[in-house]
Structure formats: C-alpha cells, structure tokens
PDB file of C-alpha atoms in Angstrom:
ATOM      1  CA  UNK A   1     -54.271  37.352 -36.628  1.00  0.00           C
ATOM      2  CA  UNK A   2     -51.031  36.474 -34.479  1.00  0.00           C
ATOM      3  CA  UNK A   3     -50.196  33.237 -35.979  1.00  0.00           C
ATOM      4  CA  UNK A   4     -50.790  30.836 -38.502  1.00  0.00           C
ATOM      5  CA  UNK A   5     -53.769  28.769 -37.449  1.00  0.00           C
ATOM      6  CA  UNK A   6     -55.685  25.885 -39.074  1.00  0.00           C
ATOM      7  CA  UNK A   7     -59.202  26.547 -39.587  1.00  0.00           C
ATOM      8  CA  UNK A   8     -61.482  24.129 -41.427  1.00  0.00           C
ATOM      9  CA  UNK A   9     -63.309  25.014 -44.674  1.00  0.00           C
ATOM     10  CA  UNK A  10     -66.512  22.600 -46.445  1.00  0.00           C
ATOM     11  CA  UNK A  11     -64.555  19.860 -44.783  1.00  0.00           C
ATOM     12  CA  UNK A  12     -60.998  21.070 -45.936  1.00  0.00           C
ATOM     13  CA  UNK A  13     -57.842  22.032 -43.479  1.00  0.00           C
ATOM     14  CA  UNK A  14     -56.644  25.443 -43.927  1.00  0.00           C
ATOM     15  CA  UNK A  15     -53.372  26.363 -43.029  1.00  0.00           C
ATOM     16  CA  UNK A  16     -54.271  30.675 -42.890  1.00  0.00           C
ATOM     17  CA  UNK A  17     -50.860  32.252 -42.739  1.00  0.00           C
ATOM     18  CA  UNK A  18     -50.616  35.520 -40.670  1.00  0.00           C
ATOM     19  CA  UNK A  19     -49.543  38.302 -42.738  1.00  0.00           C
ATOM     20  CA  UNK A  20     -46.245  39.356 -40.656  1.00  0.00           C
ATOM     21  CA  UNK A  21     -45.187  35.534 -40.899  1.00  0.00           C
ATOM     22  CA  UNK A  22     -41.640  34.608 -42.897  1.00  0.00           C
ATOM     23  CA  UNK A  23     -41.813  35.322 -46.208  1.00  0.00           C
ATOM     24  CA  UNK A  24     -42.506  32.890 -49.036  1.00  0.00           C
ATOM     25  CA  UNK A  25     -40.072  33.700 -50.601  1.00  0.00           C
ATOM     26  CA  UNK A  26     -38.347  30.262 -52.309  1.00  0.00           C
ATOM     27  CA  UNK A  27     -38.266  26.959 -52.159  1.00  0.00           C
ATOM     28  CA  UNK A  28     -37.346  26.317 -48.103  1.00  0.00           C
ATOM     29  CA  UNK A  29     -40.297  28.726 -47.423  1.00  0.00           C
ATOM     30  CA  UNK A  30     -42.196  26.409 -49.181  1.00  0.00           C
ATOM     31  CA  UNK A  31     -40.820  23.338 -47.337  1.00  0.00           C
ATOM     32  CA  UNK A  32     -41.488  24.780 -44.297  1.00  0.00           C
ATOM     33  CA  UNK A  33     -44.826  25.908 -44.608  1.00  0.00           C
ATOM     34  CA  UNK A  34     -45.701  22.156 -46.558  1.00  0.00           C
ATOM     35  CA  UNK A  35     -44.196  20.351 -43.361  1.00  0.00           C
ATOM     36  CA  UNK A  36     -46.414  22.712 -41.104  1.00  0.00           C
ATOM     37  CA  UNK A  37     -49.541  21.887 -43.001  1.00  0.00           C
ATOM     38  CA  UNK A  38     -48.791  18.218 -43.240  1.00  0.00           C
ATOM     39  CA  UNK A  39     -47.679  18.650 -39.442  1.00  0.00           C
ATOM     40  CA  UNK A  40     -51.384  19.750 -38.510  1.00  0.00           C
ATOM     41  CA  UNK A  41     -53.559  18.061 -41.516  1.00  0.00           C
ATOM     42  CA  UNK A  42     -54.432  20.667 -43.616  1.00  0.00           C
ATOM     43  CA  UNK A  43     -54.788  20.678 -47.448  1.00  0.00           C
ATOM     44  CA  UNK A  44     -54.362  23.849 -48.463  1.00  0.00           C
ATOM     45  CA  UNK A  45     -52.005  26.906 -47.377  1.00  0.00           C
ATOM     46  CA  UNK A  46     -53.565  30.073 -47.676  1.00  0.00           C
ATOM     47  CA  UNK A  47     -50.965  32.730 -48.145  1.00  0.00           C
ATOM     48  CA  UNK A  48     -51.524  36.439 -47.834  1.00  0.00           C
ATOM     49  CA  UNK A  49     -50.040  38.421 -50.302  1.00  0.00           C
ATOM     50  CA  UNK A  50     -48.272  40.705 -47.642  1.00  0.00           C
ATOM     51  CA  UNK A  51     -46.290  37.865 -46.990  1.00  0.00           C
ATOM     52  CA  UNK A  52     -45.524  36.956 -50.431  1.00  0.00           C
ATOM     53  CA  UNK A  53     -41.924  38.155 -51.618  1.00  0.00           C
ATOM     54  CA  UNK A  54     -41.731  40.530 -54.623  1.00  0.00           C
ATOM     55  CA  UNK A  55     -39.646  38.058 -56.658  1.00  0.00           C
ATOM     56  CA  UNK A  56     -42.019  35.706 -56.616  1.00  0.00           C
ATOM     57  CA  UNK A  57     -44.397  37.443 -58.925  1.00  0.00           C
ATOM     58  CA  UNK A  58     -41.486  38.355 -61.096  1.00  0.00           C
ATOM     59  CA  UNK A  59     -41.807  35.251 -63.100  1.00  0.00           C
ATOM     60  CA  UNK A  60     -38.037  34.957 -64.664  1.00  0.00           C
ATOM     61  CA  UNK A  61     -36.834  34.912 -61.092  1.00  0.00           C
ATOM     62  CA  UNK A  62     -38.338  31.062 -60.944  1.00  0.00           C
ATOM     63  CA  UNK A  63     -39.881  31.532 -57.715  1.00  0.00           C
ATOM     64  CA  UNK A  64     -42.663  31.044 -58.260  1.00  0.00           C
ATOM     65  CA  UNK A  65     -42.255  27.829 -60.490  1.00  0.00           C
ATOM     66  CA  UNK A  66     -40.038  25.982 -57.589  1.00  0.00           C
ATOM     67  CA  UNK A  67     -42.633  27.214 -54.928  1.00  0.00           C
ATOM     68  CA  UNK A  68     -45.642  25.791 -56.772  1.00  0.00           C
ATOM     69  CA  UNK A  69     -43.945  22.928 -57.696  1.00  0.00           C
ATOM     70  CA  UNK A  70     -43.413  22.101 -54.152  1.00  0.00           C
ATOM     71  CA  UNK A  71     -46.915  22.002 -53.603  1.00  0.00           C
ATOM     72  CA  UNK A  72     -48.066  20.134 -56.810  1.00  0.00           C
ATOM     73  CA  UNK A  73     -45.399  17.151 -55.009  1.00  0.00           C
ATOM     74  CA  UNK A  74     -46.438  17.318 -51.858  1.00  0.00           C
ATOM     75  CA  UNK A  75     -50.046  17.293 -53.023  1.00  0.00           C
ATOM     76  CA  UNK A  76     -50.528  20.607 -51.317  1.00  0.00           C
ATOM     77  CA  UNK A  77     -52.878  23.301 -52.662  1.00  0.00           C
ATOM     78  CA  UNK A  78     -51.709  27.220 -52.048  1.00  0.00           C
ATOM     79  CA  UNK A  79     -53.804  29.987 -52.185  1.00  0.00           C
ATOM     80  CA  UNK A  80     -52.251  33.216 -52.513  1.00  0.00           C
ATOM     81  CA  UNK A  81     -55.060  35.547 -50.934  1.00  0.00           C
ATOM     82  CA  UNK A  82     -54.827  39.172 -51.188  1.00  0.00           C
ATOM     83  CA  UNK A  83     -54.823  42.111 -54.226  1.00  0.00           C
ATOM     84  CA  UNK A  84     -52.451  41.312 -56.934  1.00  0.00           C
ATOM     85  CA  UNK A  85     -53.092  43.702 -59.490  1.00  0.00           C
ATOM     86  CA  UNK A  86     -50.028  46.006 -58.600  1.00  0.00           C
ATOM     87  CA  UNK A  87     -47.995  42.753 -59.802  1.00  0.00           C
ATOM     88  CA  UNK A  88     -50.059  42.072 -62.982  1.00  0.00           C
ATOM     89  CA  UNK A  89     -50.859  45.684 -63.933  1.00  0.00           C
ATOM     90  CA  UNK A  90     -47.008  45.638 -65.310  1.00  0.00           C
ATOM     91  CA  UNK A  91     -46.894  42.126 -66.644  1.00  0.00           C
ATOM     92  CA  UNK A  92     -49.024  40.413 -69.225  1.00  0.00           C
ATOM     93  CA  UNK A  93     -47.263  37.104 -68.291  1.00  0.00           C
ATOM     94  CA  UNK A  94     -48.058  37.105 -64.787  1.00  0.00           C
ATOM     95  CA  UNK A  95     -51.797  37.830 -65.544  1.00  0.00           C
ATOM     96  CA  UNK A  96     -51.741  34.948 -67.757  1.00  0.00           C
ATOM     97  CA  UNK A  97     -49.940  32.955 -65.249  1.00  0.00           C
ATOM     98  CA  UNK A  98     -52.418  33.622 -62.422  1.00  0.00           C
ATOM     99  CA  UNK A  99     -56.008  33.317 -65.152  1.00  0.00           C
ATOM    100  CA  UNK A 100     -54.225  29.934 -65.904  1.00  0.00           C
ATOM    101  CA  UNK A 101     -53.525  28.868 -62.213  1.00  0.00           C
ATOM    102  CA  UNK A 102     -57.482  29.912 -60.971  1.00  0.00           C
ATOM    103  CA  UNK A 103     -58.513  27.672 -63.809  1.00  0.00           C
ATOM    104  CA  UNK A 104     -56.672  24.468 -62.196  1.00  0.00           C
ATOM    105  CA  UNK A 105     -57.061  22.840 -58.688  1.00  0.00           C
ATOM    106  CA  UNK A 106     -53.994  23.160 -57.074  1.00  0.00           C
ATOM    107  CA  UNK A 107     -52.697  26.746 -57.294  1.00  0.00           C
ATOM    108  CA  UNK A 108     -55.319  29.673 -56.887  1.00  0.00           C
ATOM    109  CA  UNK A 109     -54.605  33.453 -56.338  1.00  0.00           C
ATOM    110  CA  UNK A 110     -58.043  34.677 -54.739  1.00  0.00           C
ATOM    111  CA  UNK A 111     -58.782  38.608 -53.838  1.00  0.00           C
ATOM    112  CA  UNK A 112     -60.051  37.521 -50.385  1.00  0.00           C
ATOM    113  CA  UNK A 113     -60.270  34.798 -47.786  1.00  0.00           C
ATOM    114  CA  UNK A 114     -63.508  34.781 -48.522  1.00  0.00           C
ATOM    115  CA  UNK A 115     -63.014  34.232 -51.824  1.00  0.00           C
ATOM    116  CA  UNK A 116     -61.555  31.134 -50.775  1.00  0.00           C
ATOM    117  CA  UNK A 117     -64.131  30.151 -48.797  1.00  0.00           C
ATOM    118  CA  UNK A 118     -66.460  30.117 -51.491  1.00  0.00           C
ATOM    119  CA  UNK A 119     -64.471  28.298 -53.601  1.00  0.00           C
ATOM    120  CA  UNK A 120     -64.661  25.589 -51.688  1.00  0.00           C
ATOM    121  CA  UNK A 121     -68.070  25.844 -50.981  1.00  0.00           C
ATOM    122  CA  UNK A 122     -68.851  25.145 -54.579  1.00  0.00           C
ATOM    123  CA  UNK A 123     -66.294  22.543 -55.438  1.00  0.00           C
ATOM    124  CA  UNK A 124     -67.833  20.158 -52.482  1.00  0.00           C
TER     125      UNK A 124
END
C-alpha cells in the first residue's frame, strides 16, 4: 500500500495508514494523523503496528496515554492493526491495557484489518 488512503467500512471512513508512513510515535503524530482524518472524513485511523513506535507500548513512557487521549478529544477512534504479542508477552500491564481498550469503543488493537472490518460489521 503506498499511502494512506481512506476506504469506507459498514458506512464508516477509514483512514488505513501505510506501514512505512511516520511513526506514531507521540502526541504531534497523533495531531497529524487526527487533522488528516478530519481533513478527508474518516472516523477511525487504522494504524499498523509496523508503524507504531516501541515506546508507545511501553506504558510508563505515557505514549500511549497522550496518543489515545488525542483521539478520545477529537472524537477519533484508532485501531492499532497488526500482532502485538511480542509487546504483551513481557508485560502484564500492557495486556491488560489492550483486553481493556477492545472492550470500549474508541481504542481497539485488532490482529488484522480484517479484524477490523468485522468489527464494524457487527456493531452496525
């Protein structure tokens, strides 16, 4: 995939990120992928996990927290999409942290796009 592109899910915008894309990797990441969805009317940002920095699944950096928080203003969903069980095989927090987030409706870390897809599919 050479760029992000929108692409519409059950009626939902969906800002898919390429994977070689600037990283998310803090709180301007976040800004500027928020002002690209709002920019082209999509609801959610789907990030791949290639493209997700290190620190952010390191849960005392705060990354994460000021990234999702971001989103939760801006009335944004994120998906992180991708396998993140290299980053929660060494940290009962983090697996926690992402059961917790799948249970809720704005933050969701999903194995697949796919995975996303179906989500959707049954919320609608």
């Amino acid at each position: 995939m050479p760029a992000d592109e929108v692409v519409p899910l059950h009626g939902v915008g969906v800002l898919r990120c390429a994977p070689d894309g600037p990283p998310l990797d803090g709180e301007n990441a976040a800004l500027d992928l928020i002002g690209d969805a709002m920019g082209r009317d999509a609801q959610i940002v789907a990030v791949p996990t290639e493209r997700v920095a290190d620190e952010f699944f390191r849960l005392r950096s705060g990354v994460a927290g000021a990234v999702m928080q971001k989103f939760v203003n801006y009335r944004l969903r994120l998906a992180v999409v991708g396998d993140v069980s290299r980053h929660v095989a060494g940290s009962t927090a983090l697996r926690d942290f992402v059961h917790e987030t799948n249970q809720g409706g704005h933050i969701w870390f999903l194995p697949d796009f796919e995975a996303l897809d179906e989500k959707l599919r049954t919320a609608g």
